[in-house]
Amino acid sequence: MDETTLYTVGQFELDDFTQPAVAVMLGTQRNNAEYAVHTHRKGQLVVACHGGIVCTVEDGVWMVPTGFGVWIPAGVAHSNRITANGKVGFLFIEPGAATLPEKCCTLVLSPLILELILHLSTLPQDYPPESPTARLAGVLIEQMEQAPSEQLYLPLPASTQLRTIARQLAQAPDNRSNMAEWAKQVAMSERSLARLVKRETGLTFGQWRKQWQIIVALQSLAEGESVQRTAEALGYESVSSFISMFRKTLGASPGRYVRGVGGINLGKRFGGYS
């Protein structure tokens, strides 16, 4: 693929295209980039080709490691932060062109989907309806409709008390305070805090904190940190305990998961571009 075929997102107004699917690769030297809150007329799949992406909407945060994508329905306000070593692809889907989730979610992308997005991004995006490119886009959309979802999601609570806890966990991921200690810090009873967490996130306090650890761990690993340093940053006394928690939660070891379980290493495909 010639470097001249890479587009930056700002080179043209993606929402002006009416084609069923429009694909672009982020051709930028700006690593560790953050894009302010914005919306699209089209639905958007943000694909981690290398490194990772943190996508934030009003009520949650998604972490997207290599080989995965976060689906953002049309009109949903969001921001994206790309890790320092990240290379990113975007697939925009015309409203009504596909049967995809109505809420944000993380999709597990097969090697075929990843290759189709990559190939589509090298072609002219103003393709006519009955063209070979349109047929390729149709196959891509059909494959996306069958993609399984993964719970790489952290619900963000609205209450002041839980936002306070979330900020402290963000500043010190190794904080191992139990729920009684957290309840005391936010001037609540332990029972009231437990009810509040369940009501606002749908999870128990322990589940919510573990999900927080998973998101932080994936971001750290996607940025190139070792498993050992990631475990230490999260306050684990041993690497084996961290690996066991990770495998039990996501079904694979940290290294295998971040490389893209079942996927292809797109990092090598984009090695010459940044």
PDB file of C-alpha atoms in Angstrom:
ATOM      1  CA  MET A   1       0.000   0.000   0.000  1.00  0.00           C
ATOM      2  CA  ASP A   2       1.461   3.342  -1.004  1.00  0.00           C
ATOM      3  CA  GLU A   3       1.673   5.958   1.744  1.00  0.00           C
ATOM      4  CA  THR A   4      -0.161   8.423  -0.480  1.00  0.00           C
ATOM      5  CA  THR A   5      -3.299   6.292  -0.194  1.00  0.00           C
ATOM      6  CA  LEU A   6      -3.566   7.047   3.527  1.00  0.00           C
ATOM      7  CA  TYR A   7      -6.022   9.786   4.441  1.00  0.00           C
ATOM      8  CA  THR A   8      -6.190  11.850   7.572  1.00  0.00           C
ATOM      9  CA  VAL A   9      -9.686  12.194   8.965  1.00  0.00           C
ATOM     10  CA  GLY A  10      -9.642  15.949   8.466  1.00  0.00           C
ATOM     11  CA  GLN A  11      -8.932  15.788   4.730  1.00  0.00           C
ATOM     12  CA  PHE A  12     -12.578  15.475   3.768  1.00  0.00           C
ATOM     13  CA  GLU A  13     -16.001  15.595   5.372  1.00  0.00           C
ATOM     14  CA  LEU A  14     -16.894  11.950   5.884  1.00  0.00           C
ATOM     15  CA  ASP A  15     -20.561  12.637   6.582  1.00  0.00           C
ATOM     16  CA  ASP A  16     -20.947  14.085   3.066  1.00  0.00           C
ATOM     17  CA  PHE A  17     -20.435  10.628   1.539  1.00  0.00           C
ATOM     18  CA  THR A  18     -23.587   8.576   1.008  1.00  0.00           C
ATOM     19  CA  GLN A  19     -21.813   5.303   0.201  1.00  0.00           C
ATOM     20  CA  PRO A  20     -22.745   2.416   2.554  1.00  0.00           C
ATOM     21  CA  ALA A  21     -19.220   2.185   4.007  1.00  0.00           C
ATOM     22  CA  VAL A  22     -16.274   4.580   3.981  1.00  0.00           C
ATOM     23  CA  ALA A  23     -12.889   3.508   5.364  1.00  0.00           C
ATOM     24  CA  VAL A  24      -9.852   5.605   6.228  1.00  0.00           C
ATOM     25  CA  MET A  25      -6.564   5.001   8.014  1.00  0.00           C
ATOM     26  CA  LEU A  26      -5.152   7.616  10.320  1.00  0.00           C
ATOM     27  CA  GLY A  27      -2.067   8.940   8.566  1.00  0.00           C
ATOM     28  CA  THR A  28      -0.607  11.209  11.228  1.00  0.00           C
ATOM     29  CA  GLN A  29       2.624  11.775  13.100  1.00  0.00           C
ATOM     30  CA  ARG A  30       0.714  12.785  16.236  1.00  0.00           C
ATOM     31  CA  ASN A  31       0.891   9.896  18.635  1.00  0.00           C
ATOM     32  CA  ASN A  32      -0.841   9.877  22.006  1.00  0.00           C
ATOM     33  CA  ALA A  33      -3.465  12.059  20.319  1.00  0.00           C
ATOM     34  CA  GLU A  34      -6.834  12.945  21.774  1.00  0.00           C
ATOM     35  CA  TYR A  35      -9.810  14.049  19.701  1.00  0.00           C
ATOM     36  CA  ALA A  36     -12.352  16.313  21.359  1.00  0.00           C
ATOM     37  CA  VAL A  37     -15.991  15.338  21.884  1.00  0.00           C
ATOM     38  CA  HIS A  38     -17.817  15.223  18.539  1.00  0.00           C
ATOM     39  CA  THR A  39     -20.589  13.401  16.668  1.00  0.00           C
ATOM     40  CA  HIS A  40     -21.085  11.921  13.200  1.00  0.00           C
ATOM     41  CA  ARG A  41     -24.141  11.548  10.986  1.00  0.00           C
ATOM     42  CA  LYS A  42     -22.829   8.082  10.162  1.00  0.00           C
ATOM     43  CA  GLY A  43     -22.142   5.222  12.537  1.00  0.00           C
ATOM     44  CA  GLN A  44     -18.437   4.800  13.233  1.00  0.00           C
ATOM     45  CA  LEU A  45     -16.223   1.800  13.924  1.00  0.00           C
ATOM     46  CA  VAL A  46     -12.906   2.825  15.473  1.00  0.00           C
ATOM     47  CA  VAL A  47     -10.328   0.096  14.813  1.00  0.00           C
ATOM     48  CA  ALA A  48      -7.083  -0.396  16.722  1.00  0.00           C
ATOM     49  CA  CYS A  49      -4.559  -1.468  14.068  1.00  0.00           C
ATOM     50  CA  HIS A  50      -1.697  -1.159  16.542  1.00  0.00           C
ATOM     51  CA  GLY A  51      -1.596  -0.037  20.157  1.00  0.00           C
ATOM     52  CA  GLY A  52      -4.961   0.917  21.611  1.00  0.00           C
ATOM     53  CA  ILE A  53      -7.773   3.452  21.745  1.00  0.00           C
ATOM     54  CA  VAL A  54      -9.756   4.771  24.690  1.00  0.00           C
ATOM     55  CA  CYS A  55     -13.224   5.887  23.599  1.00  0.00           C
ATOM     56  CA  THR A  56     -15.322   7.920  26.034  1.00  0.00           C
ATOM     57  CA  VAL A  57     -19.046   8.685  25.838  1.00  0.00           C
ATOM     58  CA  GLU A  58     -21.266  10.334  28.430  1.00  0.00           C
ATOM     59  CA  ASP A  59     -21.894   7.232  30.519  1.00  0.00           C
ATOM     60  CA  GLY A  60     -18.926   4.979  29.844  1.00  0.00           C
ATOM     61  CA  VAL A  61     -15.415   4.259  28.651  1.00  0.00           C
ATOM     62  CA  TRP A  62     -14.372   1.619  26.096  1.00  0.00           C
ATOM     63  CA  MET A  63     -10.847   0.275  25.680  1.00  0.00           C
ATOM     64  CA  VAL A  64     -10.009  -1.038  22.221  1.00  0.00           C
ATOM     65  CA  PRO A  65      -6.878  -3.219  21.963  1.00  0.00           C
ATOM     66  CA  THR A  66      -5.314  -4.393  18.701  1.00  0.00           C
ATOM     67  CA  GLY A  67      -7.706  -6.416  16.550  1.00  0.00           C
ATOM     68  CA  PHE A  68     -10.847  -4.980  18.116  1.00  0.00           C
ATOM     69  CA  GLY A  69     -13.079  -2.037  17.296  1.00  0.00           C
ATOM     70  CA  VAL A  70     -15.527   0.120  19.206  1.00  0.00           C
ATOM     71  CA  TRP A  71     -18.850   0.678  17.446  1.00  0.00           C
ATOM     72  CA  ILE A  72     -20.321   4.164  17.947  1.00  0.00           C
ATOM     73  CA  PRO A  73     -23.850   4.587  16.564  1.00  0.00           C
ATOM     74  CA  ALA A  74     -24.737   7.668  14.533  1.00  0.00           C
ATOM     75  CA  GLY A  75     -25.265  10.811  16.571  1.00  0.00           C
ATOM     76  CA  VAL A  76     -23.564   9.594  19.771  1.00  0.00           C
ATOM     77  CA  ALA A  77     -21.193  12.207  21.211  1.00  0.00           C
ATOM     78  CA  HIS A  78     -17.770  10.715  21.904  1.00  0.00           C
ATOM     79  CA  SER A  79     -14.064  11.398  22.162  1.00  0.00           C
ATOM     80  CA  ASN A  80     -11.142   9.149  21.231  1.00  0.00           C
ATOM     81  CA  ARG A  81      -7.667   8.985  22.740  1.00  0.00           C
ATOM     82  CA  ILE A  82      -5.020   7.022  20.876  1.00  0.00           C
ATOM     83  CA  THR A  83      -2.132   5.462  22.783  1.00  0.00           C
ATOM     84  CA  ALA A  84       1.380   6.732  22.103  1.00  0.00           C
ATOM     85  CA  ASN A  85       2.176   3.831  19.769  1.00  0.00           C
ATOM     86  CA  GLY A  86      -1.272   3.677  18.209  1.00  0.00           C
ATOM     87  CA  LYS A  87      -2.272   3.356  14.574  1.00  0.00           C
ATOM     88  CA  VAL A  88      -5.976   3.650  13.917  1.00  0.00           C
ATOM     89  CA  GLY A  89      -8.538   2.876  11.239  1.00  0.00           C
ATOM     90  CA  PHE A  90     -12.044   4.307  10.897  1.00  0.00           C
ATOM     91  CA  LEU A  91     -14.996   2.702   9.162  1.00  0.00           C
ATOM     92  CA  PHE A  92     -18.081   4.885   8.693  1.00  0.00           C
ATOM     93  CA  ILE A  93     -21.420   3.206   8.003  1.00  0.00           C
ATOM     94  CA  GLU A  94     -24.316   5.040   6.364  1.00  0.00           C
ATOM     95  CA  PRO A  95     -27.482   5.064   8.537  1.00  0.00           C
ATOM     96  CA  GLY A  96     -29.776   2.225   7.514  1.00  0.00           C
ATOM     97  CA  ALA A  97     -27.063   0.365   5.577  1.00  0.00           C
ATOM     98  CA  ALA A  98     -26.437  -2.234   8.288  1.00  0.00           C
ATOM     99  CA  THR A  99     -28.121  -3.911  11.243  1.00  0.00           C
ATOM    100  CA  LEU A 100     -25.680  -3.032  13.999  1.00  0.00           C
ATOM    101  CA  PRO A 101     -26.080  -2.388  17.743  1.00  0.00           C
ATOM    102  CA  GLU A 102     -28.005   0.718  18.771  1.00  0.00           C
ATOM    103  CA  LYS A 103     -25.610   1.335  21.661  1.00  0.00           C
ATOM    104  CA  CYS A 104     -21.833   1.601  21.834  1.00  0.00           C
ATOM    105  CA  CYS A 105     -20.018  -1.717  22.143  1.00  0.00           C
ATOM    106  CA  THR A 106     -16.669  -3.346  21.489  1.00  0.00           C
ATOM    107  CA  LEU A 107     -16.638  -5.744  18.529  1.00  0.00           C
ATOM    108  CA  VAL A 108     -14.234  -8.638  18.027  1.00  0.00           C
ATOM    109  CA  LEU A 109     -13.009  -8.200  14.449  1.00  0.00           C
ATOM    110  CA  SER A 110     -12.143 -11.271  12.395  1.00  0.00           C
ATOM    111  CA  PRO A 111      -9.074 -11.301  10.135  1.00  0.00           C
ATOM    112  CA  LEU A 112     -11.444 -11.011   7.148  1.00  0.00           C
ATOM    113  CA  ILE A 113     -13.108  -7.862   8.511  1.00  0.00           C
ATOM    114  CA  LEU A 114      -9.739  -6.286   9.261  1.00  0.00           C
ATOM    115  CA  GLU A 115      -8.432  -7.072   5.784  1.00  0.00           C
ATOM    116  CA  LEU A 116     -11.595  -5.733   4.127  1.00  0.00           C
ATOM    117  CA  ILE A 117     -11.353  -2.450   6.063  1.00  0.00           C
ATOM    118  CA  LEU A 118      -7.697  -2.156   5.144  1.00  0.00           C
ATOM    119  CA  HIS A 119      -8.385  -2.827   1.451  1.00  0.00           C
ATOM    120  CA  LEU A 120     -11.411  -0.511   1.299  1.00  0.00           C
ATOM    121  CA  SER A 121      -9.317   2.322   2.751  1.00  0.00           C
ATOM    122  CA  THR A 122      -6.970   2.160  -0.266  1.00  0.00           C
ATOM    123  CA  LEU A 123      -9.786   2.654  -2.801  1.00  0.00           C
ATOM    124  CA  PRO A 124     -11.658   5.811  -3.901  1.00  0.00           C
ATOM    125  CA  GLN A 125     -14.423   6.413  -1.385  1.00  0.00           C
ATOM    126  CA  ASP A 126     -16.913   7.946  -3.861  1.00  0.00           C
ATOM    127  CA  TYR A 127     -17.584   4.575  -5.523  1.00  0.00           C
ATOM    128  CA  PRO A 128     -20.824   4.060  -7.549  1.00  0.00           C
ATOM    129  CA  PRO A 129     -23.593   1.755  -6.214  1.00  0.00           C
ATOM    130  CA  GLU A 130     -23.046  -1.229  -8.555  1.00  0.00           C
ATOM    131  CA  SER A 131     -19.247  -1.123  -8.614  1.00  0.00           C
ATOM    132  CA  PRO A 132     -16.843  -3.826  -7.384  1.00  0.00           C
ATOM    133  CA  THR A 133     -16.022  -1.554  -4.444  1.00  0.00           C
ATOM    134  CA  ALA A 134     -19.706  -1.371  -3.520  1.00  0.00           C
ATOM    135  CA  ARG A 135     -19.880  -5.163  -3.538  1.00  0.00           C
ATOM    136  CA  LEU A 136     -16.778  -5.327  -1.329  1.00  0.00           C
ATOM    137  CA  ALA A 137     -18.413  -2.856   1.055  1.00  0.00           C
ATOM    138  CA  GLY A 138     -21.520  -5.065   1.117  1.00  0.00           C
ATOM    139  CA  VAL A 139     -19.473  -8.107   2.146  1.00  0.00           C
ATOM    140  CA  LEU A 140     -17.749  -6.048   4.834  1.00  0.00           C
ATOM    141  CA  ILE A 141     -21.086  -4.886   6.249  1.00  0.00           C
ATOM    142  CA  GLU A 142     -22.452  -8.449   6.277  1.00  0.00           C
ATOM    143  CA  GLN A 143     -19.391  -9.644   8.179  1.00  0.00           C
ATOM    144  CA  MET A 144     -19.662  -6.795  10.672  1.00  0.00           C
ATOM    145  CA  GLU A 145     -23.273  -7.694  11.397  1.00  0.00           C
ATOM    146  CA  GLN A 146     -22.059 -11.113  12.563  1.00  0.00           C
ATOM    147  CA  ALA A 147     -19.157  -9.848  14.702  1.00  0.00           C
ATOM    148  CA  PRO A 148     -19.413 -10.836  18.394  1.00  0.00           C
ATOM    149  CA  SER A 149     -19.184  -8.158  21.068  1.00  0.00           C
ATOM    150  CA  GLU A 150     -16.823  -8.039  24.048  1.00  0.00           C
ATOM    151  CA  GLN A 151     -17.367  -6.308  27.394  1.00  0.00           C
ATOM    152  CA  LEU A 152     -14.329  -4.010  27.373  1.00  0.00           C
ATOM    153  CA  TYR A 153     -16.500  -1.331  28.949  1.00  0.00           C
ATOM    154  CA  LEU A 154     -16.447   0.659  32.146  1.00  0.00           C
ATOM    155  CA  PRO A 155     -19.757   2.302  33.147  1.00  0.00           C
ATOM    156  CA  LEU A 156     -19.200   5.871  34.338  1.00  0.00           C
ATOM    157  CA  PRO A 157     -21.550   6.753  37.212  1.00  0.00           C
ATOM    158  CA  ALA A 158     -23.284  10.104  37.460  1.00  0.00           C
ATOM    159  CA  SER A 159     -23.349  10.618  41.234  1.00  0.00           C
ATOM    160  CA  THR A 160     -20.778  12.860  42.924  1.00  0.00           C
ATOM    161  CA  GLN A 161     -19.732  10.111  45.352  1.00  0.00           C
ATOM    162  CA  LEU A 162     -18.942   7.541  42.659  1.00  0.00           C
ATOM    163  CA  ARG A 163     -17.282  10.114  40.435  1.00  0.00           C
ATOM    164  CA  THR A 164     -15.006  10.927  43.387  1.00  0.00           C
ATOM    165  CA  ILE A 165     -14.061   7.246  43.716  1.00  0.00           C
ATOM    166  CA  ALA A 166     -13.520   6.981  39.959  1.00  0.00           C
ATOM    167  CA  ARG A 167     -11.180   9.996  39.966  1.00  0.00           C
ATOM    168  CA  GLN A 168      -9.148   8.564  42.828  1.00  0.00           C
ATOM    169  CA  LEU A 169      -8.877   5.177  41.103  1.00  0.00           C
ATOM    170  CA  ALA A 170      -7.749   6.921  37.913  1.00  0.00           C
ATOM    171  CA  GLN A 171      -5.029   8.762  39.842  1.00  0.00           C
ATOM    172  CA  ALA A 172      -3.948   5.694  41.828  1.00  0.00           C
ATOM    173  CA  PRO A 173      -4.929   2.404  40.097  1.00  0.00           C
ATOM    174  CA  ASP A 174      -3.067   0.485  42.825  1.00  0.00           C
ATOM    175  CA  ASN A 175      -5.479   1.739  45.512  1.00  0.00           C
ATOM    176  CA  ARG A 176      -6.709  -1.440  47.256  1.00  0.00           C
ATOM    177  CA  SER A 177      -9.177   0.194  49.662  1.00  0.00           C
ATOM    178  CA  ASN A 178     -12.177  -2.018  50.421  1.00  0.00           C
ATOM    179  CA  MET A 179     -15.765  -0.863  50.104  1.00  0.00           C
ATOM    180  CA  ALA A 180     -16.030   0.037  53.809  1.00  0.00           C
ATOM    181  CA  GLU A 181     -13.043   2.364  53.442  1.00  0.00           C
ATOM    182  CA  TRP A 182     -14.452   3.914  50.271  1.00  0.00           C
ATOM    183  CA  ALA A 183     -17.831   4.407  51.953  1.00  0.00           C
ATOM    184  CA  LYS A 184     -16.149   6.289  54.795  1.00  0.00           C
ATOM    185  CA  GLN A 185     -14.293   8.539  52.344  1.00  0.00           C
ATOM    186  CA  VAL A 186     -17.513   9.589  50.573  1.00  0.00           C
ATOM    187  CA  ALA A 187     -19.542   9.879  53.818  1.00  0.00           C
ATOM    188  CA  MET A 188     -21.923   7.002  53.104  1.00  0.00           C
ATOM    189  CA  SER A 189     -22.768   3.738  54.768  1.00  0.00           C
ATOM    190  CA  GLU A 190     -21.331   0.634  53.151  1.00  0.00           C
ATOM    191  CA  ARG A 191     -24.822  -0.617  52.318  1.00  0.00           C
ATOM    192  CA  SER A 192     -25.830   2.695  50.725  1.00  0.00           C
ATOM    193  CA  LEU A 193     -22.666   2.739  48.627  1.00  0.00           C
ATOM    194  CA  ALA A 194     -23.294  -0.827  47.452  1.00  0.00           C
ATOM    195  CA  ARG A 195     -26.852   0.071  46.404  1.00  0.00           C
ATOM    196  CA  LEU A 196     -25.669   3.223  44.619  1.00  0.00           C
ATOM    197  CA  VAL A 197     -23.018   1.373  42.612  1.00  0.00           C
ATOM    198  CA  LYS A 198     -25.503  -1.310  41.589  1.00  0.00           C
ATOM    199  CA  ARG A 199     -28.139   1.238  40.589  1.00  0.00           C
ATOM    200  CA  GLU A 200     -25.799   3.409  38.502  1.00  0.00           C
ATOM    201  CA  THR A 201     -23.560   0.787  36.894  1.00  0.00           C
ATOM    202  CA  GLY A 202     -25.509  -2.467  37.039  1.00  0.00           C
ATOM    203  CA  LEU A 203     -22.493  -4.075  38.738  1.00  0.00           C
ATOM    204  CA  THR A 204     -21.455  -4.854  42.276  1.00  0.00           C
ATOM    205  CA  PHE A 205     -18.679  -2.685  43.684  1.00  0.00           C
ATOM    206  CA  GLY A 206     -16.177  -5.534  43.256  1.00  0.00           C
ATOM    207  CA  GLN A 207     -17.211  -6.113  39.640  1.00  0.00           C
ATOM    208  CA  TRP A 208     -17.011  -2.406  38.855  1.00  0.00           C
ATOM    209  CA  ARG A 209     -13.526  -2.077  40.356  1.00  0.00           C
ATOM    210  CA  LYS A 210     -12.336  -5.201  38.514  1.00  0.00           C
ATOM    211  CA  GLN A 211     -13.677  -3.777  35.256  1.00  0.00           C
ATOM    212  CA  TRP A 212     -11.768  -0.583  36.015  1.00  0.00           C
ATOM    213  CA  GLN A 213      -8.594  -2.640  36.493  1.00  0.00           C
ATOM    214  CA  ILE A 214      -9.155  -4.429  33.185  1.00  0.00           C
ATOM    215  CA  ILE A 215      -9.545  -1.131  31.313  1.00  0.00           C
ATOM    216  CA  VAL A 216      -6.412   0.318  32.942  1.00  0.00           C
ATOM    217  CA  ALA A 217      -4.481  -2.901  32.293  1.00  0.00           C
ATOM    218  CA  LEU A 218      -5.448  -2.989  28.607  1.00  0.00           C
ATOM    219  CA  GLN A 219      -4.436   0.638  28.156  1.00  0.00           C
ATOM    220  CA  SER A 220      -1.088   0.027  29.855  1.00  0.00           C
ATOM    221  CA  LEU A 221      -0.360  -3.119  27.842  1.00  0.00           C
ATOM    222  CA  ALA A 222      -1.446  -1.483  24.573  1.00  0.00           C
ATOM    223  CA  GLU A 223       1.031   1.331  25.258  1.00  0.00           C
ATOM    224  CA  GLY A 224       3.819  -1.236  25.441  1.00  0.00           C
ATOM    225  CA  GLU A 225       4.214  -1.710  29.195  1.00  0.00           C
ATOM    226  CA  SER A 226       5.250  -5.159  30.361  1.00  0.00           C
ATOM    227  CA  VAL A 227       2.852  -7.494  32.146  1.00  0.00           C
ATOM    228  CA  GLN A 228       4.975  -7.214  35.289  1.00  0.00           C
ATOM    229  CA  ARG A 229       4.925  -3.408  35.382  1.00  0.00           C
ATOM    230  CA  THR A 230       1.209  -3.377  34.637  1.00  0.00           C
ATOM    231  CA  ALA A 231       0.555  -5.773  37.511  1.00  0.00           C
ATOM    232  CA  GLU A 232       2.642  -3.606  39.850  1.00  0.00           C
ATOM    233  CA  ALA A 233       0.813  -0.430  38.755  1.00  0.00           C
ATOM    234  CA  LEU A 234      -2.491  -2.091  39.675  1.00  0.00           C
ATOM    235  CA  GLY A 235      -1.224  -3.083  43.118  1.00  0.00           C
ATOM    236  CA  TYR A 236      -0.917  -6.827  42.546  1.00  0.00           C
ATOM    237  CA  GLU A 237       1.603  -8.543  44.829  1.00  0.00           C
ATOM    238  CA  SER A 238       2.467 -11.100  42.146  1.00  0.00           C
ATOM    239  CA  VAL A 239       2.368 -11.205  38.376  1.00  0.00           C
ATOM    240  CA  SER A 240       0.719 -14.618  38.487  1.00  0.00           C
ATOM    241  CA  SER A 241      -2.241 -13.219  40.453  1.00  0.00           C
ATOM    242  CA  PHE A 242      -2.729 -10.501  37.850  1.00  0.00           C
ATOM    243  CA  ILE A 243      -2.484 -12.963  34.950  1.00  0.00           C
ATOM    244  CA  SER A 244      -4.977 -15.269  36.653  1.00  0.00           C
ATOM    245  CA  MET A 245      -7.483 -12.408  37.127  1.00  0.00           C
ATOM    246  CA  PHE A 246      -7.011 -11.286  33.536  1.00  0.00           C
ATOM    247  CA  ARG A 247      -7.412 -14.762  32.061  1.00  0.00           C
ATOM    248  CA  LYS A 248     -10.463 -15.503  34.212  1.00  0.00           C
ATOM    249  CA  THR A 249     -12.106 -12.240  33.109  1.00  0.00           C
ATOM    250  CA  LEU A 250     -11.225 -12.162  29.401  1.00  0.00           C
ATOM    251  CA  GLY A 251     -10.394 -15.783  28.606  1.00  0.00           C
ATOM    252  CA  ALA A 252      -6.798 -15.231  27.473  1.00  0.00           C
ATOM    253  CA  SER A 253      -3.446 -14.199  28.881  1.00  0.00           C
ATOM    254  CA  PRO A 254      -2.648 -10.442  28.810  1.00  0.00           C
ATOM    255  CA  GLY A 255      -0.045 -10.806  26.054  1.00  0.00           C
ATOM    256  CA  ARG A 256      -2.242 -12.883  23.758  1.00  0.00           C
ATOM    257  CA  TYR A 257      -5.279 -10.691  24.307  1.00  0.00           C
ATOM    258  CA  VAL A 258      -3.518  -7.435  23.482  1.00  0.00           C
ATOM    259  CA  ARG A 259      -1.954  -8.964  20.357  1.00  0.00           C
ATOM    260  CA  GLY A 260      -5.507  -9.622  19.172  1.00  0.00           C
ATOM    261  CA  VAL A 261      -7.010 -12.993  20.001  1.00  0.00           C
ATOM    262  CA  GLY A 262      -7.877 -14.783  16.798  1.00  0.00           C
ATOM    263  CA  GLY A 263      -6.893 -11.777  14.712  1.00  0.00           C
ATOM    264  CA  ILE A 264      -3.968 -10.727  12.562  1.00  0.00           C
ATOM    265  CA  ASN A 265      -1.117  -8.466  13.572  1.00  0.00           C
ATOM    266  CA  LEU A 266      -2.053  -5.301  11.744  1.00  0.00           C
ATOM    267  CA  GLY A 267       0.792  -3.521  13.484  1.00  0.00           C
ATOM    268  CA  LYS A 268       3.187  -5.161  11.017  1.00  0.00           C
ATOM    269  CA  ARG A 269       0.963  -4.188   8.076  1.00  0.00           C
ATOM    270  CA  PHE A 270       1.127  -0.544   9.142  1.00  0.00           C
ATOM    271  CA  GLY A 271       4.718  -0.626  10.318  1.00  0.00           C
ATOM    272  CA  GLY A 272       5.857   1.812   7.653  1.00  0.00           C
ATOM    273  CA  TYR A 273       3.176   4.395   8.384  1.00  0.00           C
ATOM    274  CA  SER A 274       2.679   6.681  11.342  1.00  0.00           C
TER     275      SER A 274
END
